[in-house]
Each structure stands twice: as structure tokens, then as C-alpha cells.
Amino acid sequence: MAVGEFDLIAKYFARPVRRAVLGGGDDCALLQPTRGMQWAVSTDALVEGRHFLSTVPPDALGHKSLAVNLSDLAACGAKPVAFTLSLTLPRVDEAFLAGFAEGLYALADAHDIELVGGDTTAGPLNIGITVMGEVPPGQALRRGGAKPGDELWVSGRLGDARLALEAFRGQVSLRGEAFEDVRRAMERPQPRVALGLALRGIASAAIDLSDGLVGDLGHVLRASAVGATLRLADIPHGVHVAACSEAQRRTCLLAGGDDYELLFAAPASAHARVRDAGARAGVPVACIGTLDAEPGLRVVDTHGAPVALTERAFDHFISG
Amino acid sequence: MAVGEFDLIAKYFARPVRRAVLGGGDDCALLQPTRGMQWAVSTDALVEGRHFLSTVPPDALGHKSLAVNLSDLAACGAKPVAFTLSLTLPRVDEAFLAGFAEGLYALADAHDIELVGGDTTAGPLNIGITVMGEVPPGQALRRGGAKPGDELWVSGRLGDARLALEAFRGQVSLRGEAFEDVRRAMERPQPRVALGLALRGIASAAIDLSDGLVGDLGHVLRASAVGATLRLADIPHGVHVAACSEAQRRTCLLAGGDDYELLFAAPASAHARVRDAGARAGVPVACIGTLDAEPGLRVVDTHGAPVALTERAFDHFISG
């Protein structure tokens, strides 16, 4: 049975709208922005082999597709409001659609946001999401506000997603519960929305970690025209990354990719307020370095001795 | 030379922002909605073989990708403000990127809108755009407002894009200037934004024609809970469609696809105001039928005799 575009969208994605004035099914969705608020917008597409493996369960893919976009709103300290979905599918696979919609909506519901527009087309699998959120004028976290002397912080723990990728690639051997642990980090990242909101007025700059610590920190340093000293031993990680060889651990921590944690700077005087923001958001935060007037990135070991840096950004365009 | 995602985006798509508070290059773009206005949002992806042929010049593809999205804003009577672009490309092809960006920005400039966020990934060619526009509360044109007794109107002329597709497929023979004429309609549709704005407060319902007249009219009829009588002879078309066989002409006019004209309803008492709106927008408008209390679609010939209807919607998911 041929199921047309309209039926497909309706069956798995149509829901009554709640806050939106008009939801999907017309030419446009209509939203009423809260008076005086700024509108934060971000878009990210997910492509098989770049952002996810063919082995990913559909519900995890639905979750991750929205999660990586919400992570961008989190990095701006914006409160998520709505999103659109543009889904290109090789075929009408109802089991896939049902699972994908389930994972997508579970995360949308957790953040109380609505799907307000959709588009489904036949073609190689491609998942495009645009998220919209609100932030009071002047309060958005940006990449460009870090100052020399600020402390550098990161949320959660890094490297598990990259370790899972290495395990899928057969580069490391992980079994049973250990494999499931890191696989969960790769397939079901938790966007740090509550932390982003809690850091408004505290953090001087922020970015979400999608391409690895070194690469994404580089964006902050360039935008803020500062340098940084990063303490390798203070980068938070789990037991599976700790059990790796030193070279593998450095790859996972410095060039991981897909961490979807927040990297942010804050004045040293705000140290306790940052800890408090993390506690309120229920997310561990770790101070991993300082920002310097001297340009460039310096990585130091537990003794403060310099560590030569060979890692670069995890680039979804170039690498696999 | 490997050119990374960031360099690519910067080289062809980065521009200083004008109206946006913060443009691409941070985690989110920041926009300041005009006080009291509603926000109209729509998303459409373009996939090779479904929405365009591999023979399309890159600048035409850049134009069309934005045009089909602006057409959705036009159908809502929304004023375009900004858009995001998610570009999945099989390889770094600088000639393609330069042409694509040129066509995209020419249309963006013509409508005074900004690219506020982008994402570039490696993978099968896929172009995802989300457009955002503004409309005063209660003034958005929707699909569901048509009333029995309203007149049915369409802008421009229909069928040229479908005729071009048939020519590319070898189903009809068109040469030289004739082929270039219809090819232009297929590859460079003009979104009827000015007409959509001019129809605010006049049209009772509107939709843009992307999937063919019969299919898209069906959406309006269902949403408005009305029927319609469509006068086949009054559907505006050009000389090349006129020269077709009757069967081909009917396919082009009723099930064309890719027309990107506005189909709208308005009270008969507003007939002169609709003509005036078309004149102000510089777009021809033609009255092609009436809306009826009786459900269903009736197509009649020049003598008012019923014409049996076999055409269906042009479905980008199912058909080629």
C-alpha cells in the first residue's frame, strides 16, 4: 500500500497544538513570541554515517536528533519553545517511524516543546531539525564574552560517546554493561537546557561540545580573543574512559565529538555561583582551566608541565 | 586540500548580520520579534530527483530552495524575516557552493531577509531550509476559512513547471526558447510574497500550489469543510501548455506540481479588491471557480458540463 506524504506525517507526527496558535498542517505554523523576549534559532541535520550509525535504534535516533538541537539552545541559555522537523526517508518504514516519533516526542515532552511544522520526502536518510527558544534581551550566553582570568568549566563527563564510536569501529574492546554505558552516552545525549538557564547572568561565554573539547574551545577563544590553559587531569570522565590507554583517553577527552555537554567560562569570583547553578540544574560541573590574555591553548598535566597537543576538532564533514 | 565545515560555511555563507541581534557562527542566532506580531514558521527540504533534477544549475537550485519556502510564508500572508539553511553535500564542490550561494542570496536580498543559521554536512545532497516571518495576530491567511459562495482564485499561470518536467522526461518535445521558458518556471519559481501581503484582510483562505491544483485545493476544501466547482477553461496557462494535447494540458493544469502560485478564496463581494491586490503586487490573478456548500470537487468545461476527474496530487514522496 502506498502511503502518501500527508498520511505519513499525520499518522506519526500530528498532535493537537497547545501553545502554538496554529500547528503543522497549514502552510506555516504560527507562534506568539512572549512580549519583549528575543528569539533564539538553531538548525542541525543528522546524516547516517556522520552523526549516527546504521545500528542506532529508531527511538534513540529520534531522541538524539532533537537533543543535539536543544543542546544549541542550552549553550545560549535559551528556553526551548518549538521545533520543526524535515525528514528524508529512503522508504516508508512504519516500525522506524513509530520508534523515531516515540523517542522524539519523549524528549520534546520532557522539555515541554511542540513540533510546529514538518516535511517528509523520499531520499537518503536525513533528519533536519530547527529549534526555537526564548531568552531575555542581553541575557543570551555567547561564545565571545570570556575574559582573561575567567575560569573554564565543563558539565557532565566527556569522552564516553567517542569511546562508544571507537568500540563500534573495533578500535577498542568493550563488553556487556561497559559497552551499553558508553553507547547510551553516544545515542542518548541529555541536552543541558536547565544548566544553560541557570548560567544566565553568571557565565561569560558558553558553547556546547559537539566537535570535541579542543575544537569547540577554539571557537570560544577566537570569539573572545583570549587564550586558555587547560588542566588535562581535571577533565571529568567515567570509569571506561579512565581504563583506556593514555593515547585513547586523550583522544576521547580532547577530540571526542558528540559529548553535548556545556563548555563555559565564568569569572573566578563567581566560582560558588557556578557550583550552585550546577546543583540547581542537577548536573555536575568541573573547573578544568583558566582563560589567559596570551592567545592560544596550553594543555598541562597534573604537575603543571605542558602537554604537546596533537588532537584537533572532530569534523562531521571530513571524518567518519 | 581538505576544507572543514566551518571554513565552508564561512567562505560562501557568512555575511555580517543587519537586523538580527546575532547571526550564524554562535550556537544560535538571536532575533528580536516585532512587538505584538505573530511568528510564522515553515520548513521544506529539497532532494535530488524529487524536487529538482541533477541538471539544475547551482544558482537556480539556490534560488528554488529558498523560493519554495518563501512560497509558504506568502500563502500565510506573512512578511519574511529570516531563514536557516542545513546543507548536506556529497563533496566539497566550490563551483557548486559559489553558484548555490549566489542564487540563494539574490532571492534573499530581493526579499530583504537574512540567513541566520547554517549547518553543512557530508552526505547525499539534501537542502533543508526553515523560514520565519511575521504577521499581525488574526491576519494570517489559512487553509480553513473559505465559505460557500466565495470565489476561487489563482495567481500567475499554471502548468509550465510540469511541462518542463515532462520535456526533461522525454514525454513531450519542446525546443529552444519554448523549452527555456518552461524550464525557467520549473527552476526559478517566484514566491508570491507581495500578493500574500496584499491579500491580508481580503482572502478567506489560501494555500501555495506545490503539489498540483487538485491536490492542494483538496486541502483547502477539507480544512474549510466546503466543496468547489472549478472551471477548467479559466485556469490561466501559457502558450506552451496551450499547445499540448488535451490530456497533457489537463495533467499540467490539474496535477502539475511545482507551480508555487497562490490558490485562494475570497468573498464574491471582494472581487474588485482581489483584482486591485493583484495589480498592487504586480501579479496576474484569475477567478477559476466558486466554493460550494456541497462537499467534493466538480470540474466543468466551457459549457458548464461536468468533466470526469482522474488527476490526483503530485506527491513528492511517491512519484518521481
mmCIF file with all atom_site columns, N, CA, C and O in Angstrom, chain A residues 266-305:
data_model
loop_
_atom_site.group_PDB
_atom_site.id
_atom_site.type_symbol
_atom_site.label_atom_id
_atom_site.label_alt_id
_atom_site.label_comp_id
_atom_site.label_asym_id
_atom_site.label_entity_id
_atom_site.label_seq_id
_atom_site.pdbx_PDB_ins_code
_atom_site.Cartn_x
_atom_site.Cartn_y
_atom_site.Cartn_z
_atom_site.occupancy
_atom_site.B_iso_or_equiv
_atom_site.pdbx_formal_charge
_atom_site.auth_seq_id
_atom_site.auth_comp_id
_atom_site.auth_asym_id
_atom_site.auth_atom_id
_atom_site.pdbx_PDB_model_num
ATOM 1   N N  . ALA A 1 266 ? 33.472 31.593 33.341 1.00 0.00 ? 266 ALA A N  1
ATOM 2   C CA . ALA A 1 266 ? 32.831 32.460 34.331 1.00 0.00 ? 266 ALA A CA 1
ATOM 3   C C  . ALA A 1 266 ? 33.923 33.130 35.150 1.00 0.00 ? 266 ALA A C  1
ATOM 4   O O  . ALA A 1 266 ? 35.011 32.554 35.323 1.00 0.00 ? 266 ALA A O  1
ATOM 5   N N  . PRO A 1 267 ? 33.672 34.336 35.629 1.00 0.00 ? 267 PRO A N  1
ATOM 6   C CA . PRO A 1 267 ? 34.681 34.998 36.478 1.00 0.00 ? 267 PRO A CA 1
ATOM 7   C C  . PRO A 1 267 ? 35.004 34.120 37.687 1.00 0.00 ? 267 PRO A C  1
ATOM 8   O O  . PRO A 1 267 ? 34.128 33.422 38.201 1.00 0.00 ? 267 PRO A O  1
ATOM 9   N N  . ALA A 1 268 ? 36.274 34.169 38.131 1.00 0.00 ? 268 ALA A N  1
ATOM 10  C CA . ALA A 1 268 ? 36.680 33.375 39.296 1.00 0.00 ? 268 ALA A CA 1
ATOM 11  C C  . ALA A 1 268 ? 35.846 33.728 40.518 1.00 0.00 ? 268 ALA A C  1
ATOM 12  O O  . ALA A 1 268 ? 35.551 32.866 41.356 1.00 0.00 ? 268 ALA A O  1
ATOM 13  N N  . SER A 1 269 ? 35.401 34.995 40.564 1.00 0.00 ? 269 SER A N  1
ATOM 14  C CA . SER A 1 269 ? 34.585 35.442 41.704 1.00 0.00 ? 269 SER A CA 1
ATOM 15  C C  . SER A 1 269 ? 33.212 34.755 41.725 1.00 0.00 ? 269 SER A C  1
ATOM 16  O O  . SER A 1 269 ? 32.516 34.788 42.744 1.00 0.00 ? 269 SER A O  1
ATOM 17  N N  . ALA A 1 270 ? 32.825 34.156 40.601 1.00 0.00 ? 270 ALA A N  1
ATOM 18  C CA . ALA A 1 270 ? 31.510 33.507 40.517 1.00 0.00 ? 270 ALA A CA 1
ATOM 19  C C  . ALA A 1 270 ? 31.604 31.999 40.750 1.00 0.00 ? 270 ALA A C  1
ATOM 20  O O  . ALA A 1 270 ? 30.642 31.263 40.510 1.00 0.00 ? 270 ALA A O  1
ATOM 21  N N  . HIS A 1 271 ? 32.771 31.538 41.235 1.00 0.00 ? 271 HIS A N  1
ATOM 22  C CA . HIS A 1 271 ? 33.002 30.100 41.389 1.00 0.00 ? 271 HIS A CA 1
ATOM 23  C C  . HIS A 1 271 ? 31.872 29.399 42.164 1.00 0.00 ? 271 HIS A C  1
ATOM 24  O O  . HIS A 1 271 ? 31.330 28.387 41.708 1.00 0.00 ? 271 HIS A O  1
ATOM 25  N N  . ALA A 1 272 ? 31.505 29.966 43.283 1.00 0.00 ? 272 ALA A N  1
ATOM 26  C CA . ALA A 1 272 ? 30.465 29.334 44.105 1.00 0.00 ? 272 ALA A CA 1
ATOM 27  C C  . ALA A 1 272 ? 29.109 29.389 43.404 1.00 0.00 ? 272 ALA A C  1
ATOM 28  O O  . ALA A 1 272 ? 28.301 28.451 43.506 1.00 0.00 ? 272 ALA A O  1
ATOM 29  N N  . ARG A 1 273 ? 28.852 30.480 42.682 1.00 0.00 ? 273 ARG A N  1
ATOM 30  C CA . ARG A 1 273 ? 27.569 30.591 41.970 1.00 0.00 ? 273 ARG A CA 1
ATOM 31  C C  . ARG A 1 273 ? 27.483 29.567 40.836 1.00 0.00 ? 273 ARG A C  1
ATOM 32  O O  . ARG A 1 273 ? 26.396 29.066 40.529 1.00 0.00 ? 273 ARG A O  1
ATOM 33  N N  . VAL A 1 274 ? 28.614 29.272 40.206 1.00 0.00 ? 274 VAL A N  1
ATOM 34  C CA . VAL A 1 274 ? 28.613 28.245 39.160 1.00 0.00 ? 274 VAL A CA 1
ATOM 35  C C  . VAL A 1 274 ? 28.290 26.887 39.778 1.00 0.00 ? 274 VAL A C  1
ATOM 36  O O  . VAL A 1 274 ? 27.461 26.131 39.267 1.00 0.00 ? 274 VAL A O  1
ATOM 37  N N  . ARG A 1 275 ? 28.960 26.586 40.893 1.00 0.00 ? 275 ARG A N  1
ATOM 38  C CA . ARG A 1 275 ? 28.675 25.314 41.581 1.00 0.00 ? 275 ARG A CA 1
ATOM 39  C C  . ARG A 1 275 ? 27.193 25.226 41.947 1.00 0.00 ? 275 ARG A C  1
ATOM 40  O O  . ARG A 1 275 ? 26.548 24.190 41.783 1.00 0.00 ? 275 ARG A O  1
ATOM 41  N N  . ASP A 1 276 ? 26.648 26.332 42.415 1.00 0.00 ? 276 ASP A N  1
ATOM 42  C CA . ASP A 1 276 ? 25.246 26.364 42.804 1.00 0.00 ? 276 ASP A CA 1
ATOM 43  C C  . ASP A 1 276 ? 24.326 26.159 41.595 1.00 0.00 ? 276 ASP A C  1
ATOM 44  O O  . ASP A 1 276 ? 23.322 25.452 41.675 1.00 0.00 ? 276 ASP A O  1
ATOM 45  N N  . ALA A 1 277 ? 24.700 26.784 40.458 1.00 0.00 ? 277 ALA A N  1
ATOM 46  C CA . ALA A 1 277 ? 23.897 26.626 39.232 1.00 0.00 ? 277 ALA A CA 1
ATOM 47  C C  . ALA A 1 277 ? 23.871 25.162 38.797 1.00 0.00 ? 277 ALA A C  1
ATOM 48  O O  . ALA A 1 277 ? 22.829 24.624 38.407 1.00 0.00 ? 277 ALA A O  1
ATOM 49  N N  . GLY A 1 278 ? 25.030 24.511 38.891 1.00 0.00 ? 278 GLY A N  1
ATOM 50  C CA . GLY A 1 278 ? 25.104 23.096 38.556 1.00 0.00 ? 278 GLY A CA 1
ATOM 51  C C  . GLY A 1 278 ? 24.219 22.264 39.475 1.00 0.00 ? 278 GLY A C  1
ATOM 52  O O  . GLY A 1 278 ? 23.493 21.370 39.023 1.00 0.00 ? 278 GLY A O  1
ATOM 53  N N  . ALA A 1 279 ? 24.266 22.588 40.750 1.00 0.00 ? 279 ALA A N  1
ATOM 54  C CA . ALA A 1 279 ? 23.462 21.842 41.723 1.00 0.00 ? 279 ALA A CA 1
ATOM 55  C C  . ALA A 1 279 ? 21.976 22.039 41.449 1.00 0.00 ? 279 ALA A C  1
ATOM 56  O O  . ALA A 1 279 ? 21.189 21.081 41.475 1.00 0.00 ? 279 ALA A O  1
ATOM 57  N N  . ARG A 1 280 ? 21.583 23.289 41.153 1.00 0.00 ? 280 ARG A N  1
ATOM 58  C CA . ARG A 1 280 ? 20.167 23.559 40.876 1.00 0.00 ? 280 ARG A CA 1
ATOM 59  C C  . ARG A 1 280 ? 19.705 22.817 39.625 1.00 0.00 ? 280 ARG A C  1
ATOM 60  O O  . ARG A 1 280 ? 18.570 22.361 39.535 1.00 0.00 ? 280 ARG A O  1
ATOM 61  N N  . ALA A 1 281 ? 20.599 22.730 38.621 1.00 0.00 ? 281 ALA A N  1
ATOM 62  C CA . ALA A 1 281 ? 20.242 22.054 37.362 1.00 0.00 ? 281 ALA A CA 1
ATOM 63  C C  . ALA A 1 281 ? 20.397 20.538 37.474 1.00 0.00 ? 281 ALA A C  1
ATOM 64  O O  . ALA A 1 281 ? 19.989 19.809 36.559 1.00 0.00 ? 281 ALA A O  1
ATOM 65  N N  . GLY A 1 282 ? 21.000 20.066 38.573 1.00 0.00 ? 282 GLY A N  1
ATOM 66  C CA . GLY A 1 282 ? 21.198 18.631 38.733 1.00 0.00 ? 282 GLY A CA 1
ATOM 67  C C  . GLY A 1 282 ? 22.260 18.066 37.813 1.00 0.00 ? 282 GLY A C  1
ATOM 68  O O  . GLY A 1 282 ? 22.184 16.905 37.405 1.00 0.00 ? 282 GLY A O  1
ATOM 69  N N  . VAL A 1 283 ? 23.240 18.885 37.457 1.00 0.00 ? 283 VAL A N  1
ATOM 70  C CA . VAL A 1 283 ? 24.290 18.461 36.524 1.00 0.00 ? 283 VAL A CA 1
ATOM 71  C C  . VAL A 1 283 ? 25.647 18.756 37.171 1.00 0.00 ? 283 VAL A C  1
ATOM 72  O O  . VAL A 1 283 ? 25.899 19.875 37.598 1.00 0.00 ? 283 VAL A O  1
ATOM 73  N N  . PRO A 1 284 ? 26.562 17.755 37.249 1.00 0.00 ? 284 PRO A N  1
ATOM 74  C CA . PRO A 1 284 ? 27.895 18.032 37.784 1.00 0.00 ? 284 PRO A CA 1
ATOM 75  C C  . PRO A 1 284 ? 28.632 19.041 36.898 1.00 0.00 ? 284 PRO A C  1
ATOM 76  O O  . PRO A 1 284 ? 28.487 19.000 35.669 1.00 0.00 ? 284 PRO A O  1
ATOM 77  N N  . VAL A 1 285 ? 29.370 19.954 37.524 1.00 0.00 ? 285 VAL A N  1
ATOM 78  C CA . VAL A 1 285 ? 30.205 20.888 36.767 1.00 0.00 ? 285 VAL A CA 1
ATOM 79  C C  . VAL A 1 285 ? 31.625 20.808 37.306 1.00 0.00 ? 285 VAL A C  1
ATOM 80  O O  . VAL A 1 285 ? 31.829 20.632 38.505 1.00 0.00 ? 285 VAL A O  1
ATOM 81  N N  . ALA A 1 286 ? 32.613 20.904 36.422 1.00 0.00 ? 286 ALA A N  1
ATOM 82  C CA . ALA A 1 286 ? 34.018 20.788 36.825 1.00 0.00 ? 286 ALA A CA 1
ATOM 83  C C  . ALA A 1 286 ? 34.810 21.957 36.253 1.00 0.00 ? 286 ALA A C  1
ATOM 84  O O  . ALA A 1 286 ? 34.636 22.310 35.083 1.00 0.00 ? 286 ALA A O  1
ATOM 85  N N  . CYS A 1 287 ? 35.662 22.548 37.086 1.00 0.00 ? 287 CYS A N  1
ATOM 86  C CA . CYS A 1 287 ? 36.535 23.621 36.636 1.00 0.00 ? 287 CYS A CA 1
ATOM 87  C C  . CYS A 1 287 ? 37.790 22.971 36.041 1.00 0.00 ? 287 CYS A C  1
ATOM 88  O O  . CYS A 1 287 ? 38.484 22.219 36.730 1.00 0.00 ? 287 CYS A O  1
ATOM 89  N N  . ILE A 1 288 ? 38.050 23.227 34.768 1.00 0.00 ? 288 ILE A N  1
ATOM 90  C CA . ILE A 1 288 ? 39.120 22.500 34.076 1.00 0.00 ? 288 ILE A CA 1
ATOM 91  C C  . ILE A 1 288 ? 40.243 23.395 33.563 1.00 0.00 ? 288 ILE A C  1
ATOM 92  O O  . ILE A 1 288 ? 41.145 22.925 32.879 1.00 0.00 ? 288 ILE A O  1
ATOM 93  N N  . GLY A 1 289 ? 40.199 24.685 33.894 1.00 0.00 ? 289 GLY A N  1
ATOM 94  C CA . GLY A 1 289 ? 41.278 25.533 33.416 1.00 0.00 ? 289 GLY A CA 1
ATOM 95  C C  . GLY A 1 289 ? 40.990 27.000 33.644 1.00 0.00 ? 289 GLY A C  1
ATOM 96  O O  . GLY A 1 289 ? 40.039 27.365 34.358 1.00 0.00 ? 289 GLY A O  1
ATOM 97  N N  . THR A 1 290 ? 41.837 27.831 33.040 1.00 0.00 ? 290 THR A N  1
ATOM 98  C CA . THR A 1 290 ? 41.667 29.282 33.159 1.00 0.00 ? 290 THR A CA 1
ATOM 99  C C  . THR A 1 290 ? 41.852 29.924 31.783 1.00 0.00 ? 290 THR A C  1
ATOM 100 O O  . THR A 1 290 ? 42.506 29.363 30.901 1.00 0.00 ? 290 THR A O  1
ATOM 101 N N  . LEU A 1 291 ? 41.275 31.101 31.640 1.00 0.00 ? 291 LEU A N  1
ATOM 102 C CA . LEU A 1 291 ? 41.445 31.853 30.404 1.00 0.00 ? 291 LEU A CA 1
ATOM 103 C C  . LEU A 1 291 ? 42.561 32.876 30.606 1.00 0.00 ? 291 LEU A C  1
ATOM 104 O O  . LEU A 1 291 ? 42.688 33.476 31.673 1.00 0.00 ? 291 LEU A O  1
ATOM 105 N N  . ASP A 1 292 ? 43.386 33.030 29.562 1.00 0.00 ? 292 ASP A N  1
ATOM 106 C CA . ASP A 1 292 ? 44.589 33.867 29.642 1.00 0.00 ? 292 ASP A CA 1
ATOM 107 C C  . ASP A 1 292 ? 44.531 34.976 28.601 1.00 0.00 ? 292 ASP A C  1
ATOM 108 O O  . ASP A 1 292 ? 43.890 34.841 27.562 1.00 0.00 ? 292 ASP A O  1
ATOM 109 N N  . ALA A 1 293 ? 45.276 36.040 28.881 1.00 0.00 ? 293 ALA A N  1
ATOM 110 C CA . ALA A 1 293 ? 45.401 37.111 27.882 1.00 0.00 ? 293 ALA A CA 1
ATOM 111 C C  . ALA A 1 293 ? 46.241 36.628 26.697 1.00 0.00 ? 293 ALA A C  1
ATOM 112 O O  . ALA A 1 293 ? 46.039 37.065 25.562 1.00 0.00 ? 293 ALA A O  1
ATOM 113 N N  . GLU A 1 294 ? 47.190 35.727 26.957 1.00 0.00 ? 294 GLU A N  1
ATOM 114 C CA . GLU A 1 294 ? 48.053 35.215 25.898 1.00 0.00 ? 294 GLU A CA 1
ATOM 115 C C  . GLU A 1 294 ? 47.261 34.303 24.966 1.00 0.00 ? 294 GLU A C  1
ATOM 116 O O  . GLU A 1 294 ? 46.649 33.333 25.414 1.00 0.00 ? 294 GLU A O  1
ATOM 117 N N  . PRO A 1 295 ? 47.270 34.580 23.668 1.00 0.00 ? 295 PRO A N  1
ATOM 118 C CA . PRO A 1 295 ? 46.481 33.760 22.738 1.00 0.00 ? 295 PRO A CA 1
ATOM 119 C C  . PRO A 1 295 ? 46.963 32.308 22.718 1.00 0.00 ? 295 PRO A C  1
ATOM 120 O O  . PRO A 1 295 ? 48.090 32.008 23.124 1.00 0.00 ? 295 PRO A O  1
ATOM 121 N N  . GLY A 1 296 ? 46.117 31.413 22.241 1.00 0.00 ? 296 GLY A N  1
ATOM 122 C CA . GLY A 1 296 ? 46.495 30.014 22.075 1.00 0.00 ? 296 GLY A CA 1
ATOM 123 C C  . GLY A 1 296 ? 46.018 29.151 23.222 1.00 0.00 ? 296 GLY A C  1
ATOM 124 O O  . GLY A 1 296 ? 45.580 29.645 24.258 1.00 0.00 ? 296 GLY A O  1
ATOM 125 N N  . LEU A 1 297 ? 46.112 27.849 23.010 1.00 0.00 ? 297 LEU A N  1
ATOM 126 C CA . LEU A 1 297 ? 45.670 26.880 24.010 1.00 0.00 ? 297 LEU A CA 1
ATOM 127 C C  . LEU A 1 297 ? 46.870 26.128 24.548 1.00 0.00 ? 297 LEU A C  1
ATOM 128 O O  . LEU A 1 297 ? 47.669 25.587 23.787 1.00 0.00 ? 297 LEU A O  1
ATOM 129 N N  . ARG A 1 298 ? 47.008 26.126 25.871 1.00 0.00 ? 298 ARG A N  1
ATOM 130 C CA . ARG A 1 298 ? 48.055 25.361 26.537 1.00 0.00 ? 298 ARG A CA 1
ATOM 131 C C  . ARG A 1 298 ? 47.394 24.264 27.376 1.00 0.00 ? 298 ARG A C  1
ATOM 132 O O  . ARG A 1 298 ? 46.488 24.551 28.150 1.00 0.00 ? 298 ARG A O  1
ATOM 133 N N  . VAL A 1 299 ? 47.859 23.034 27.193 1.00 0.00 ? 299 VAL A N  1
ATOM 134 C CA . VAL A 1 299 ? 47.340 21.916 27.985 1.00 0.00 ? 299 VAL A CA 1
ATOM 135 C C  . VAL A 1 299 ? 48.442 21.498 28.953 1.00 0.00 ? 299 VAL A C  1
ATOM 136 O O  . VAL A 1 299 ? 49.595 21.349 28.534 1.00 0.00 ? 299 VAL A O  1
ATOM 137 N N  . VAL A 1 300 ? 48.093 21.351 30.230 1.00 0.00 ? 300 VAL A N  1
ATOM 138 C CA . VAL A 1 300 ? 49.103 20.979 31.224 1.00 0.00 ? 300 VAL A CA 1
ATOM 139 C C  . VAL A 1 300 ? 48.695 19.701 31.966 1.00 0.00 ? 300 VAL A C  1
ATOM 140 O O  . VAL A 1 300 ? 47.498 19.387 32.073 1.00 0.00 ? 300 VAL A O  1
ATOM 141 N N  . ASP A 1 301 ? 49.690 18.964 32.448 1.00 0.00 ? 301 ASP A N  1
ATOM 142 C CA . ASP A 1 301 ? 49.416 17.733 33.198 1.00 0.00 ? 301 ASP A CA 1
ATOM 143 C C  . ASP A 1 301 ? 49.240 18.048 34.681 1.00 0.00 ? 301 ASP A C  1
ATOM 144 O O  . ASP A 1 301 ? 49.211 19.214 35.073 1.00 0.00 ? 301 ASP A O  1
ATOM 145 N N  . THR A 1 302 ? 49.162 17.000 35.499 1.00 0.00 ? 302 THR A N  1
ATOM 146 C CA . THR A 1 302 ? 48.907 17.196 36.937 1.00 0.00 ? 302 THR A CA 1
ATOM 147 C C  . THR A 1 302 ? 49.990 18.027 37.618 1.00 0.00 ? 302 THR A C  1
ATOM 148 O O  . THR A 1 302 ? 49.752 18.648 38.643 1.00 0.00 ? 302 THR A O  1
ATOM 149 N N  . HIS A 1 303 ? 51.195 18.051 37.055 1.00 0.00 ? 303 HIS A N  1
ATOM 150 C CA . HIS A 1 303 ? 52.298 18.808 37.652 1.00 0.00 ? 303 HIS A CA 1
ATOM 151 C C  . HIS A 1 303 ? 52.410 20.198 37.041 1.00 0.00 ? 303 HIS A C  1
ATOM 152 O O  . HIS A 1 303 ? 53.355 20.927 37.330 1.00 0.00 ? 303 HIS A O  1
ATOM 153 N N  . GLY A 1 304 ? 51.488 20.555 36.163 1.00 0.00 ? 304 GLY A N  1
ATOM 154 C CA . GLY A 1 304 ? 51.560 21.862 35.510 1.00 0.00 ? 304 GLY A CA 1
ATOM 155 C C  . GLY A 1 304 ? 52.526 21.888 34.339 1.00 0.00 ? 304 GLY A C  1
ATOM 156 O O  . GLY A 1 304 ? 52.740 22.937 33.732 1.00 0.00 ? 304 GLY A O  1
ATOM 157 N N  . ALA A 1 305 ? 53.079 20.734 33.986 1.00 0.00 ? 305 ALA A N  1
ATOM 158 C CA . ALA A 1 305 ? 54.000 20.670 32.847 1.00 0.00 ? 305 ALA A CA 1
ATOM 159 C C  . ALA A 1 305 ? 53.210 20.632 31.537 1.00 0.00 ? 305 ALA A C  1
ATOM 160 O O  . ALA A 1 305 ? 52.151 20.006 31.473 1.00 0.00 ? 305 ALA A O  1
#
